C-alpha atoms as an extended CHARMM CRD file, in Angstrom:
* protein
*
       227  EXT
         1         1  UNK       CA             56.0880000000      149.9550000000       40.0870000000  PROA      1               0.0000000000
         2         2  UNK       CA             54.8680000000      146.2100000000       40.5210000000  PROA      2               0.0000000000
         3         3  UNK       CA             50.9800000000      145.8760000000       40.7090000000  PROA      3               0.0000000000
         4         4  UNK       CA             49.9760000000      144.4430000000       44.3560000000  PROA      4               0.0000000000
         5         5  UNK       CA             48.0610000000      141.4390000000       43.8260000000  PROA      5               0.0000000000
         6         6  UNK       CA             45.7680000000      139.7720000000       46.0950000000  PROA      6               0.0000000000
         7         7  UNK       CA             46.1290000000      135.9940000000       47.3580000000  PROA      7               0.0000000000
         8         8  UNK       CA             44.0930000000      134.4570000000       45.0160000000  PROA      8               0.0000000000
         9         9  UNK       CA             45.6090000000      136.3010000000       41.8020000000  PROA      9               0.0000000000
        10        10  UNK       CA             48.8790000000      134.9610000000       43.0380000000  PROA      10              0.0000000000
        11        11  UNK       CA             47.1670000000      131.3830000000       43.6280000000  PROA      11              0.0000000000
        12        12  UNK       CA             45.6940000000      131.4340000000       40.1330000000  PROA      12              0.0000000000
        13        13  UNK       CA             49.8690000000      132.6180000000       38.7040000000  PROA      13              0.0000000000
        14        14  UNK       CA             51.6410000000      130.1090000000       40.4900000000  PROA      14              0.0000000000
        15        15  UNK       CA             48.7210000000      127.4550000000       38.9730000000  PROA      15              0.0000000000
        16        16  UNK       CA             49.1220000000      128.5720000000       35.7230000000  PROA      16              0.0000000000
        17        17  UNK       CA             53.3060000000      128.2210000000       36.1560000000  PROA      17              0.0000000000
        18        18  UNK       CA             52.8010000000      125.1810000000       37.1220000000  PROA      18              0.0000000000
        19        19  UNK       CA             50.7210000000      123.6860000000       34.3690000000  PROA      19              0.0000000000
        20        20  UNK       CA             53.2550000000      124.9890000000       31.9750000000  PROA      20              0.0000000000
        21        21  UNK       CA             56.0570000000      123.5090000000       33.5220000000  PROA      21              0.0000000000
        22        22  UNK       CA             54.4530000000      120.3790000000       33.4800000000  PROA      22              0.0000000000
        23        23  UNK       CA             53.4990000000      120.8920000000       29.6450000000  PROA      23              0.0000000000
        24        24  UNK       CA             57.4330000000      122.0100000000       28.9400000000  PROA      24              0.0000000000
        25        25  UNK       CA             58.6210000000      118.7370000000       30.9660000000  PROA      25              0.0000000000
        26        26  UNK       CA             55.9450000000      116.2210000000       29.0310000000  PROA      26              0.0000000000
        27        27  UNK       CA             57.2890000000      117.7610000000       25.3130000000  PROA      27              0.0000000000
        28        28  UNK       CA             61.0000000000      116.8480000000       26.7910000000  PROA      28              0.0000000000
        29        29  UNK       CA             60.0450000000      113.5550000000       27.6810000000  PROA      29              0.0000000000
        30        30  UNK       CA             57.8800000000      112.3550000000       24.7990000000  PROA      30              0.0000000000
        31        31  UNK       CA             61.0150000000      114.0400000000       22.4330000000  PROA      31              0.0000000000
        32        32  UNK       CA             63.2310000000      111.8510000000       24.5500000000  PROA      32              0.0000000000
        33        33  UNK       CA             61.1340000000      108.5190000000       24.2370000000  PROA      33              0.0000000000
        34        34  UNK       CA             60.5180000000      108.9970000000       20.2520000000  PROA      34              0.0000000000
        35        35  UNK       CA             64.1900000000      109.7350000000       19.6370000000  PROA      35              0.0000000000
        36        36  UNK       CA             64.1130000000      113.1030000000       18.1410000000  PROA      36              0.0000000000
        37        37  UNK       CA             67.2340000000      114.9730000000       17.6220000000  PROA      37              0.0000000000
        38        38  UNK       CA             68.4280000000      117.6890000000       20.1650000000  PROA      38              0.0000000000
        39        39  UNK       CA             67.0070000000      120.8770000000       19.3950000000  PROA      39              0.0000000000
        40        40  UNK       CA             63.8090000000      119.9040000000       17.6180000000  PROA      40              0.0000000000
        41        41  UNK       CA             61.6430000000      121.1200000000       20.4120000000  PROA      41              0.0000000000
        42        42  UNK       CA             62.7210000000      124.8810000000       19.1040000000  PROA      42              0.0000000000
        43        43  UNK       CA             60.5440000000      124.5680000000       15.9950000000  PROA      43              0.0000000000
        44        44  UNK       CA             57.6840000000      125.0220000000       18.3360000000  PROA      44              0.0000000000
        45        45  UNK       CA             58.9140000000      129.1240000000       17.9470000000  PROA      45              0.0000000000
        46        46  UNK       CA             58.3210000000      128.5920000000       14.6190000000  PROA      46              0.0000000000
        47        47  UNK       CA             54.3380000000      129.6920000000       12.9560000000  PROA      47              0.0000000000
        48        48  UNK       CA             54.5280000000      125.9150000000       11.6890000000  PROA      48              0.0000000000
        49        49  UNK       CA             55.3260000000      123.9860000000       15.0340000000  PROA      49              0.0000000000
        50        50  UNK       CA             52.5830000000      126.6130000000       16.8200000000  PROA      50              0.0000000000
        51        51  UNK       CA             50.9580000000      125.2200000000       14.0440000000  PROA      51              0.0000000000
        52        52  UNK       CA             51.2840000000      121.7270000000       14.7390000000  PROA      52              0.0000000000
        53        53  UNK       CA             51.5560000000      122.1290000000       18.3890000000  PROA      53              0.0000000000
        54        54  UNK       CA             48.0400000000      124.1210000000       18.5160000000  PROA      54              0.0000000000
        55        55  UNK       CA             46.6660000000      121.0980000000       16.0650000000  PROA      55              0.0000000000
        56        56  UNK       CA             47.7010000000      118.2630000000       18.2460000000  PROA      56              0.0000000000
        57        57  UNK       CA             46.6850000000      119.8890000000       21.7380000000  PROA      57              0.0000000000
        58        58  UNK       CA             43.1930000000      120.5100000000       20.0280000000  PROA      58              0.0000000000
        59        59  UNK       CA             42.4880000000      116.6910000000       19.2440000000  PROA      59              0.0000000000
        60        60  UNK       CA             44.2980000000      115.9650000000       22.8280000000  PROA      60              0.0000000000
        61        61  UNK       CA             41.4660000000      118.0850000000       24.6520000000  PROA      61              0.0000000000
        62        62  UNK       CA             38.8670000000      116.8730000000       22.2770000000  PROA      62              0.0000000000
        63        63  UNK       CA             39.4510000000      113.4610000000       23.9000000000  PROA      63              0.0000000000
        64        64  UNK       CA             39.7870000000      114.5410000000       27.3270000000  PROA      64              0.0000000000
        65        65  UNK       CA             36.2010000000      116.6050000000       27.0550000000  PROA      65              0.0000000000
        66        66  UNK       CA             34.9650000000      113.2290000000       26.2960000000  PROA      66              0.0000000000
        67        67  UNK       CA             35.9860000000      112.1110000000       30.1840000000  PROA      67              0.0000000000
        68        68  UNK       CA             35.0140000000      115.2610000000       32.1350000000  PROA      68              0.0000000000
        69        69  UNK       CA             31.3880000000      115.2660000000       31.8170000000  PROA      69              0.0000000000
        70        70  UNK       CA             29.0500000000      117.1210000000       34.7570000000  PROA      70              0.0000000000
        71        71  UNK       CA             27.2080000000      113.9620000000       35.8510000000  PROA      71              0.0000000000
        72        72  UNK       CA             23.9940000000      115.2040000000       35.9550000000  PROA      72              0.0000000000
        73        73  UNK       CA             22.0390000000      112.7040000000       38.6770000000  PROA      73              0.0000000000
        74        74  UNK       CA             22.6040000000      109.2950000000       39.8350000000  PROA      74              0.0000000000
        75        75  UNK       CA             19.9490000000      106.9280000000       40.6610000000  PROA      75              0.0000000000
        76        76  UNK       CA             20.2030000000      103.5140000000       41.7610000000  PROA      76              0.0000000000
        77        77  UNK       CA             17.6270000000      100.1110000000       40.8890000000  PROA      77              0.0000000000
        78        78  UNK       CA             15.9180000000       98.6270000000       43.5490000000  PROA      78              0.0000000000
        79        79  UNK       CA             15.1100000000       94.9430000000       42.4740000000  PROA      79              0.0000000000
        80        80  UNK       CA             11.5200000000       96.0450000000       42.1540000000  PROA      80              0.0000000000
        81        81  UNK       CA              9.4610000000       94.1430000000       40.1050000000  PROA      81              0.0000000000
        82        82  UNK       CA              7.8390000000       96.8980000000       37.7580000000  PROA      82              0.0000000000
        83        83  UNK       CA              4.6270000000       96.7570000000       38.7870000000  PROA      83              0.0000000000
        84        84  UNK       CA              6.0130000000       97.2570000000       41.8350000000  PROA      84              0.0000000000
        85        85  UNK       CA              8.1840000000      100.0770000000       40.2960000000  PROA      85              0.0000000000
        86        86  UNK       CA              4.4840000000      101.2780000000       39.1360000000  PROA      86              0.0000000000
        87        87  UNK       CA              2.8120000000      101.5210000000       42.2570000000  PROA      87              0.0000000000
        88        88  UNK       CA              5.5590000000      103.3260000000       44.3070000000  PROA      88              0.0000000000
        89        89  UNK       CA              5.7060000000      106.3030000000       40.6910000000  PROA      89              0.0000000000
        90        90  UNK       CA              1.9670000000      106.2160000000       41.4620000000  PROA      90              0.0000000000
        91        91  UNK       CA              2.4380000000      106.7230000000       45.7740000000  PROA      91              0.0000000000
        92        92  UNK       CA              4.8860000000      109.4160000000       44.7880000000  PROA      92              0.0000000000
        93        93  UNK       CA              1.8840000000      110.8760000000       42.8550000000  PROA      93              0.0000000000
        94        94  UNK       CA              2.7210000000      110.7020000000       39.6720000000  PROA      94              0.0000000000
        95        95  UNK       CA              0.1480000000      109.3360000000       36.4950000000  PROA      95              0.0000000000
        96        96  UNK       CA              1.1890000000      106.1530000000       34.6340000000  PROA      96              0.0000000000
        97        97  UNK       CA             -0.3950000000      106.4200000000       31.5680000000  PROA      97              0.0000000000
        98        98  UNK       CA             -1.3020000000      103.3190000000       29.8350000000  PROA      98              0.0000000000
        99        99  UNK       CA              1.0310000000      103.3920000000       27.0040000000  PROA      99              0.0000000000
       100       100  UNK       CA              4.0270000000      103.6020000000       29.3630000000  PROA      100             0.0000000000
       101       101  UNK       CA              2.5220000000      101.0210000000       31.4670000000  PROA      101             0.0000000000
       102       102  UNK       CA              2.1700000000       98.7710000000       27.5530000000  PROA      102             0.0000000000
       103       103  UNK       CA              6.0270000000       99.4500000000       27.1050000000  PROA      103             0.0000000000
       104       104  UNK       CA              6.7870000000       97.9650000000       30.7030000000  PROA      104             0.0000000000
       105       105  UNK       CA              4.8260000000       94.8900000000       30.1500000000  PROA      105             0.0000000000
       106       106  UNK       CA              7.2900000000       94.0230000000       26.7260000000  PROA      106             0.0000000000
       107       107  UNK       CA              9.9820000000       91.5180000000       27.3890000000  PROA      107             0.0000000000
       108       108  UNK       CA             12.8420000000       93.8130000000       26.4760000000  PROA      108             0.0000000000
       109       109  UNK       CA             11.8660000000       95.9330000000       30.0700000000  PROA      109             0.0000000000
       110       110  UNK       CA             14.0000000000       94.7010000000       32.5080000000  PROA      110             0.0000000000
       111       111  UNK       CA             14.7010000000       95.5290000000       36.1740000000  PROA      111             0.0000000000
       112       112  UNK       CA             17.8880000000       95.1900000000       37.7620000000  PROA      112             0.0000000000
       113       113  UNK       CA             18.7670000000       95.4600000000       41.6980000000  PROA      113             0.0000000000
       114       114  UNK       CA             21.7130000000       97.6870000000       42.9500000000  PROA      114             0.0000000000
       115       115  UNK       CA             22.7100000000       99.2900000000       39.7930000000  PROA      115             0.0000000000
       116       116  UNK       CA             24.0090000000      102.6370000000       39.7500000000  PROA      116             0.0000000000
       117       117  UNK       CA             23.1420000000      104.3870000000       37.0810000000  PROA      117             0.0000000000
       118       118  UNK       CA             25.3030000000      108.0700000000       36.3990000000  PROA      118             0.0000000000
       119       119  UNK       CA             23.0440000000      110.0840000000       33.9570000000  PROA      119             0.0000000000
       120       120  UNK       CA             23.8710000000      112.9320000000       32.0930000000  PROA      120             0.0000000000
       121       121  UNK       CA             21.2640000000      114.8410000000       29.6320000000  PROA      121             0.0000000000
       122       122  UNK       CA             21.2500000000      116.6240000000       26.1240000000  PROA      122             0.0000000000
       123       123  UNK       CA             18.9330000000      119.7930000000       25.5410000000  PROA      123             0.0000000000
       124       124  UNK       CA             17.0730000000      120.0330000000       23.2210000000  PROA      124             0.0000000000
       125       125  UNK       CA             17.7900000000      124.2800000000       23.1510000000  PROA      125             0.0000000000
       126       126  UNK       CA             21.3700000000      122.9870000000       22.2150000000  PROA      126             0.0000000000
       127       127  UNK       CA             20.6590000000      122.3210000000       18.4840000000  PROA      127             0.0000000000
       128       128  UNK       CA             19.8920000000      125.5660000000       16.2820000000  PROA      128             0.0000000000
       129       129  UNK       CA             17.1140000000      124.8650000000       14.8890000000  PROA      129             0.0000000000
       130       130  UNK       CA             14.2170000000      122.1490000000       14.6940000000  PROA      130             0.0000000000
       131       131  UNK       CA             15.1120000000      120.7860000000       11.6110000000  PROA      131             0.0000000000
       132       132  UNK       CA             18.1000000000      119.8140000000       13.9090000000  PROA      132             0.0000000000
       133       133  UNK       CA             16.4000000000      118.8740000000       16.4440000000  PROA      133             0.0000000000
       134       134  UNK       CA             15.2760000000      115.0410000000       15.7750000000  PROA      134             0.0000000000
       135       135  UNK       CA             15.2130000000      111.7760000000       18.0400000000  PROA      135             0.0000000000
       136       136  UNK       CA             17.7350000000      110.5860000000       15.2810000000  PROA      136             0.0000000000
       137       137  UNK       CA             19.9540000000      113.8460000000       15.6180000000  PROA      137             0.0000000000
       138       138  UNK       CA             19.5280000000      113.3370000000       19.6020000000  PROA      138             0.0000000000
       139       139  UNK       CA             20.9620000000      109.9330000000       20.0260000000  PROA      139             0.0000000000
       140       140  UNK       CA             23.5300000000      110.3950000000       17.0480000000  PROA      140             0.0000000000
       141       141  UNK       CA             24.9100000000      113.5230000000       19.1610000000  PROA      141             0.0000000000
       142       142  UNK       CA             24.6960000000      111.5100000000       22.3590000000  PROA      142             0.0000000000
       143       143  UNK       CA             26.7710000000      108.7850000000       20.7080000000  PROA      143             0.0000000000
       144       144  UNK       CA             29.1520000000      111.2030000000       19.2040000000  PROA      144             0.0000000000
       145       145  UNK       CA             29.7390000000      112.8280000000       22.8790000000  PROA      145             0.0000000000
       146       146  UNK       CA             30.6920000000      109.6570000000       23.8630000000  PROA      146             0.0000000000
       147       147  UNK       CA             27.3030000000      108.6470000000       25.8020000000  PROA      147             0.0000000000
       148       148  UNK       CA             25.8250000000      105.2450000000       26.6990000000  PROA      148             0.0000000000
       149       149  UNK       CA             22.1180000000      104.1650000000       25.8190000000  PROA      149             0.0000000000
       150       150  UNK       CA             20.4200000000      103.7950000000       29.3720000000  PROA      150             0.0000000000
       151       151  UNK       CA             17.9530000000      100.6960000000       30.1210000000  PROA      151             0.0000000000
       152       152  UNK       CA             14.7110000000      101.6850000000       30.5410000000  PROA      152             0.0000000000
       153       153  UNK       CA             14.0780000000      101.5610000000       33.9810000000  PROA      153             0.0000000000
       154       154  UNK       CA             16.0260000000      104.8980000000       34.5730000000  PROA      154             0.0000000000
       155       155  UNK       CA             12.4410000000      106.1250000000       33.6220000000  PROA      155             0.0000000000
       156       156  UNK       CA             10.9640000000      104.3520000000       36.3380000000  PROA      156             0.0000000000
       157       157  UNK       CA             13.7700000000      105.2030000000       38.9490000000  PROA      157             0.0000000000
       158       158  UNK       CA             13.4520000000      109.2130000000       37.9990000000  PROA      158             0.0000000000
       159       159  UNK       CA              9.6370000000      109.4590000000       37.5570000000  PROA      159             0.0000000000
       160       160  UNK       CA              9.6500000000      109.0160000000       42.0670000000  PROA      160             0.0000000000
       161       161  UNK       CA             11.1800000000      112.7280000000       41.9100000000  PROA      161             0.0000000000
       162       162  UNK       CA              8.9200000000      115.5980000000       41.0340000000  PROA      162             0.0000000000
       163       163  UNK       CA              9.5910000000      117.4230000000       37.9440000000  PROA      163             0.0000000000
       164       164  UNK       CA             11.1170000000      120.3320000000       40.3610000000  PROA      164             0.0000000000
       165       165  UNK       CA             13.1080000000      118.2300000000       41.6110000000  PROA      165             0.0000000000
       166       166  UNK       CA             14.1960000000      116.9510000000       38.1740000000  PROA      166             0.0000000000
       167       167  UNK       CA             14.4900000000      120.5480000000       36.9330000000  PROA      167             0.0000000000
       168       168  UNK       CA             13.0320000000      119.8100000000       33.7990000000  PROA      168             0.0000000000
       169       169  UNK       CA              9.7270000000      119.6390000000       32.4450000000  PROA      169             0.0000000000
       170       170  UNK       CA             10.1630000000      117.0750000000       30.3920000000  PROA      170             0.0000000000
       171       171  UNK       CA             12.8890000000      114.4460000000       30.3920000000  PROA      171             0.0000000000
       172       172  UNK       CA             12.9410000000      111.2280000000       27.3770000000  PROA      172             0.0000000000
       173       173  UNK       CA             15.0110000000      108.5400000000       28.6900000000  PROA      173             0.0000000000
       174       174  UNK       CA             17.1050000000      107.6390000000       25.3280000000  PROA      174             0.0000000000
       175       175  UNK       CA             16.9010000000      103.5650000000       25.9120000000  PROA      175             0.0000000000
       176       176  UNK       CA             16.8310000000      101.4260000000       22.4450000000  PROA      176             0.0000000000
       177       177  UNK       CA             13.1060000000      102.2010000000       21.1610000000  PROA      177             0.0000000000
       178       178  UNK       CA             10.4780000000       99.8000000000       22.5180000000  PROA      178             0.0000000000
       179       179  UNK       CA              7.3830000000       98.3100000000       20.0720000000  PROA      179             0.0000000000
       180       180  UNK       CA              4.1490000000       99.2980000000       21.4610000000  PROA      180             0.0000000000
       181       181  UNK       CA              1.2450000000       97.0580000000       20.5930000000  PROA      181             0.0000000000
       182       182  UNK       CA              0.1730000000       99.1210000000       18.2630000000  PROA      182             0.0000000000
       183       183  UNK       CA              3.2900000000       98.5670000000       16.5020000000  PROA      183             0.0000000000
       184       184  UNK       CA              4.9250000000      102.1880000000       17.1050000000  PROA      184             0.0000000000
       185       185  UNK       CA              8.6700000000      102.3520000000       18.7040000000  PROA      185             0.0000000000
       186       186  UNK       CA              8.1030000000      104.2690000000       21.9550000000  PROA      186             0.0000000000
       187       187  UNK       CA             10.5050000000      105.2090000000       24.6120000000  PROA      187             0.0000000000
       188       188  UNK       CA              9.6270000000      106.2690000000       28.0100000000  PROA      188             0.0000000000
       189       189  UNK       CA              9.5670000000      109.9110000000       29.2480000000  PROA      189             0.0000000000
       190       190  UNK       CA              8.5330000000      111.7480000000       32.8190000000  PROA      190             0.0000000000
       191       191  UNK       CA              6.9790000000      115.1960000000       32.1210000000  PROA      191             0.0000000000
       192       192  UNK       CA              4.7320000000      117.9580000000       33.6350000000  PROA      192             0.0000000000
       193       193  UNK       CA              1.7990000000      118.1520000000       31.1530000000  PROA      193             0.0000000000
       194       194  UNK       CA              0.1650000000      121.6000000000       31.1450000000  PROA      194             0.0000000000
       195       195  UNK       CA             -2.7340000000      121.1700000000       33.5600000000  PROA      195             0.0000000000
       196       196  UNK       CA              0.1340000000      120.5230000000       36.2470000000  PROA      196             0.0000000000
       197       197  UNK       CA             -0.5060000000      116.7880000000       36.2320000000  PROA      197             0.0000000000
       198       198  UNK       CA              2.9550000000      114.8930000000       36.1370000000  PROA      198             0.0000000000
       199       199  UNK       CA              3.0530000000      111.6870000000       34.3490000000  PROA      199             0.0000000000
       200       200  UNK       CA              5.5590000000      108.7020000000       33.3780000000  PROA      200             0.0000000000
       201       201  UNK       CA              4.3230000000      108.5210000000       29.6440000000  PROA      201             0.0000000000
       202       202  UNK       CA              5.6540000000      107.8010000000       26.3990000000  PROA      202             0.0000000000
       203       203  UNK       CA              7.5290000000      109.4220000000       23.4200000000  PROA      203             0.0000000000
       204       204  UNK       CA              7.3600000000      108.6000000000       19.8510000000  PROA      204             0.0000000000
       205       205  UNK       CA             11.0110000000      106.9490000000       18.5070000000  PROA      205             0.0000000000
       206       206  UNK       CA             10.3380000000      108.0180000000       15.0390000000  PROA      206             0.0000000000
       207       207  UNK       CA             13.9490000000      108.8890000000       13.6000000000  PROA      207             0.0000000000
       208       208  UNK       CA             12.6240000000      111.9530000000       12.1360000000  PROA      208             0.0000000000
       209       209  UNK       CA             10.1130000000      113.1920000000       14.8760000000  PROA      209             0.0000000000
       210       210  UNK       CA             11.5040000000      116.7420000000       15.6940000000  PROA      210             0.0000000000
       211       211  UNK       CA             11.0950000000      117.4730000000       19.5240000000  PROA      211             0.0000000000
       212       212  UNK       CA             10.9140000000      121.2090000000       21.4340000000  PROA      212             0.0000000000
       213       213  UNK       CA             13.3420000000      123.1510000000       22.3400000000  PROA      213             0.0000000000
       214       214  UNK       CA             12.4730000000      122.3790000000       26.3020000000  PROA      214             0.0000000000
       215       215  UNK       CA             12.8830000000      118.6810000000       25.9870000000  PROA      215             0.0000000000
       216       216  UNK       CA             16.2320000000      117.5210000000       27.7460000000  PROA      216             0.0000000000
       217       217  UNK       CA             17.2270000000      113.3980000000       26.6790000000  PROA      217             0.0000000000
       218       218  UNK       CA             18.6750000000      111.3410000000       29.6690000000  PROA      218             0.0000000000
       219       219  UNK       CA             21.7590000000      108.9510000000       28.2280000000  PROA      219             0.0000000000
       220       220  UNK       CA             24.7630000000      107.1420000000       30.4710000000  PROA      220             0.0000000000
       221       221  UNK       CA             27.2090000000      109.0980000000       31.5060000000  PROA      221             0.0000000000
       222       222  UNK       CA             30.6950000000      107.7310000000       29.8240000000  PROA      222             0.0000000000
       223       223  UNK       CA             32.9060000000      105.3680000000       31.4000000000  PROA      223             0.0000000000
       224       224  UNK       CA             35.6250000000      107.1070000000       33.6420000000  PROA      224             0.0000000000
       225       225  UNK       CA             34.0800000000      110.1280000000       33.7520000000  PROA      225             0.0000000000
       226       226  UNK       CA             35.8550000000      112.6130000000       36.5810000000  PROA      226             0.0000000000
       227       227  UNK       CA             33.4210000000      115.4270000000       37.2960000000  PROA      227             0.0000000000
């Protein structure tokens, strides 16, 4: 006797029919364009064309996971001058500590007006362990995910939310490192410190500073993503 299935079993069937009729009708055509003889499509019964087959789809997807990304918050520039950026972090009530405020004052800060920015984030709870878990490790997986380097303003244009409203504690914009006066390369970070007081601060852009396992690094999101 035929199981009775419900609406959306039969919604997820017909779906699933459909993708692989679409799959069957691709293989015809790209067998078509490249010339292959009549028939060769049957090797894919074969363990070998599985094989092959299974291969190929798995570097396919690898691409297309480079496109679907969850965009994880947009913000958009203002124009503001960043002392005027400054002022509105500090009316949101949020501490600008000094050496955030000595980053912003270096001629490779710039401010834009009307930019969109689509951010996405790394955890740092997604590398094993904390040998892993380095600002060089960071941006290298950001890079390898297909990521852009955001300007350092994003800082700026995220440290007006709360840190509840970021969901994070703390959050390291990943822009190209920044020499403090003191000589140190610094980018800029919004956090929660532990007495509650939130602050648009600094982080050390040592390649081989390791960073906790609650950190989560802001980069672009890539171009064309779809989600």
């Amino acid at each position: 006797m035929a199981k009775s299935r419900n609406a959306k079993e039969i919604e997820l069937i017909e779906s699933g029919w459909g993708v692989l009729a679409g799959f069957n009708h691709l293989l015809v055509t790209l067998a078509a364009k490249m010339g292959l003889p009549s028939g060769t499509l049957y090797r894919l019964g074969t363990p070998e064309g599985q094989e092959t087959l299974l291969a190929a789809t798995k570097a396919f997807l690898a691409e297309v996971a480079k496109t679907v990304v969850p965009v994880w918050r947009t913000v958009t520039s203002t124009g503001q001058t960043s002392k005027q950026l400054i002022t509105s972090v500090q009316q949101a009530g949020r501490t600008v500590i000094n050496w955030a405020k000595d980053l912003m004052s270096k001629p490779q800060f710039v401010v834009t007006n009307g930019m969109m920015y689509r951010l996405v984030i790394i955890r740092g709870d997604e590398f094993a362990t904390d040998a892993e878990r380095t600002f060089a490790a960071v941006r290298a997986e950001g890079l390898r995910r297909g990521y852009g380097i955001p300007p350092a303003e994003v800082a700026l244009l995220l440290a007006q939310f709360s840190q509840a409203q970021l969901g994070h504690l703390w959050l390291v914009v990943m822009h190209d490192p920044i020499s403090a006066s003191d000589g140190g390369l610094e980018v800029l970070a919004v956090y929660r410190r532990g007495d509650g007081v939130e602050c648009l601060g600094m982080w050390y852009a040592d390649p081989a500073n390791q960073v906790g396992r609650g950190v989560a690094f802001v980069f672009l999101a890539p171009q064309g993503v779809v989600v």
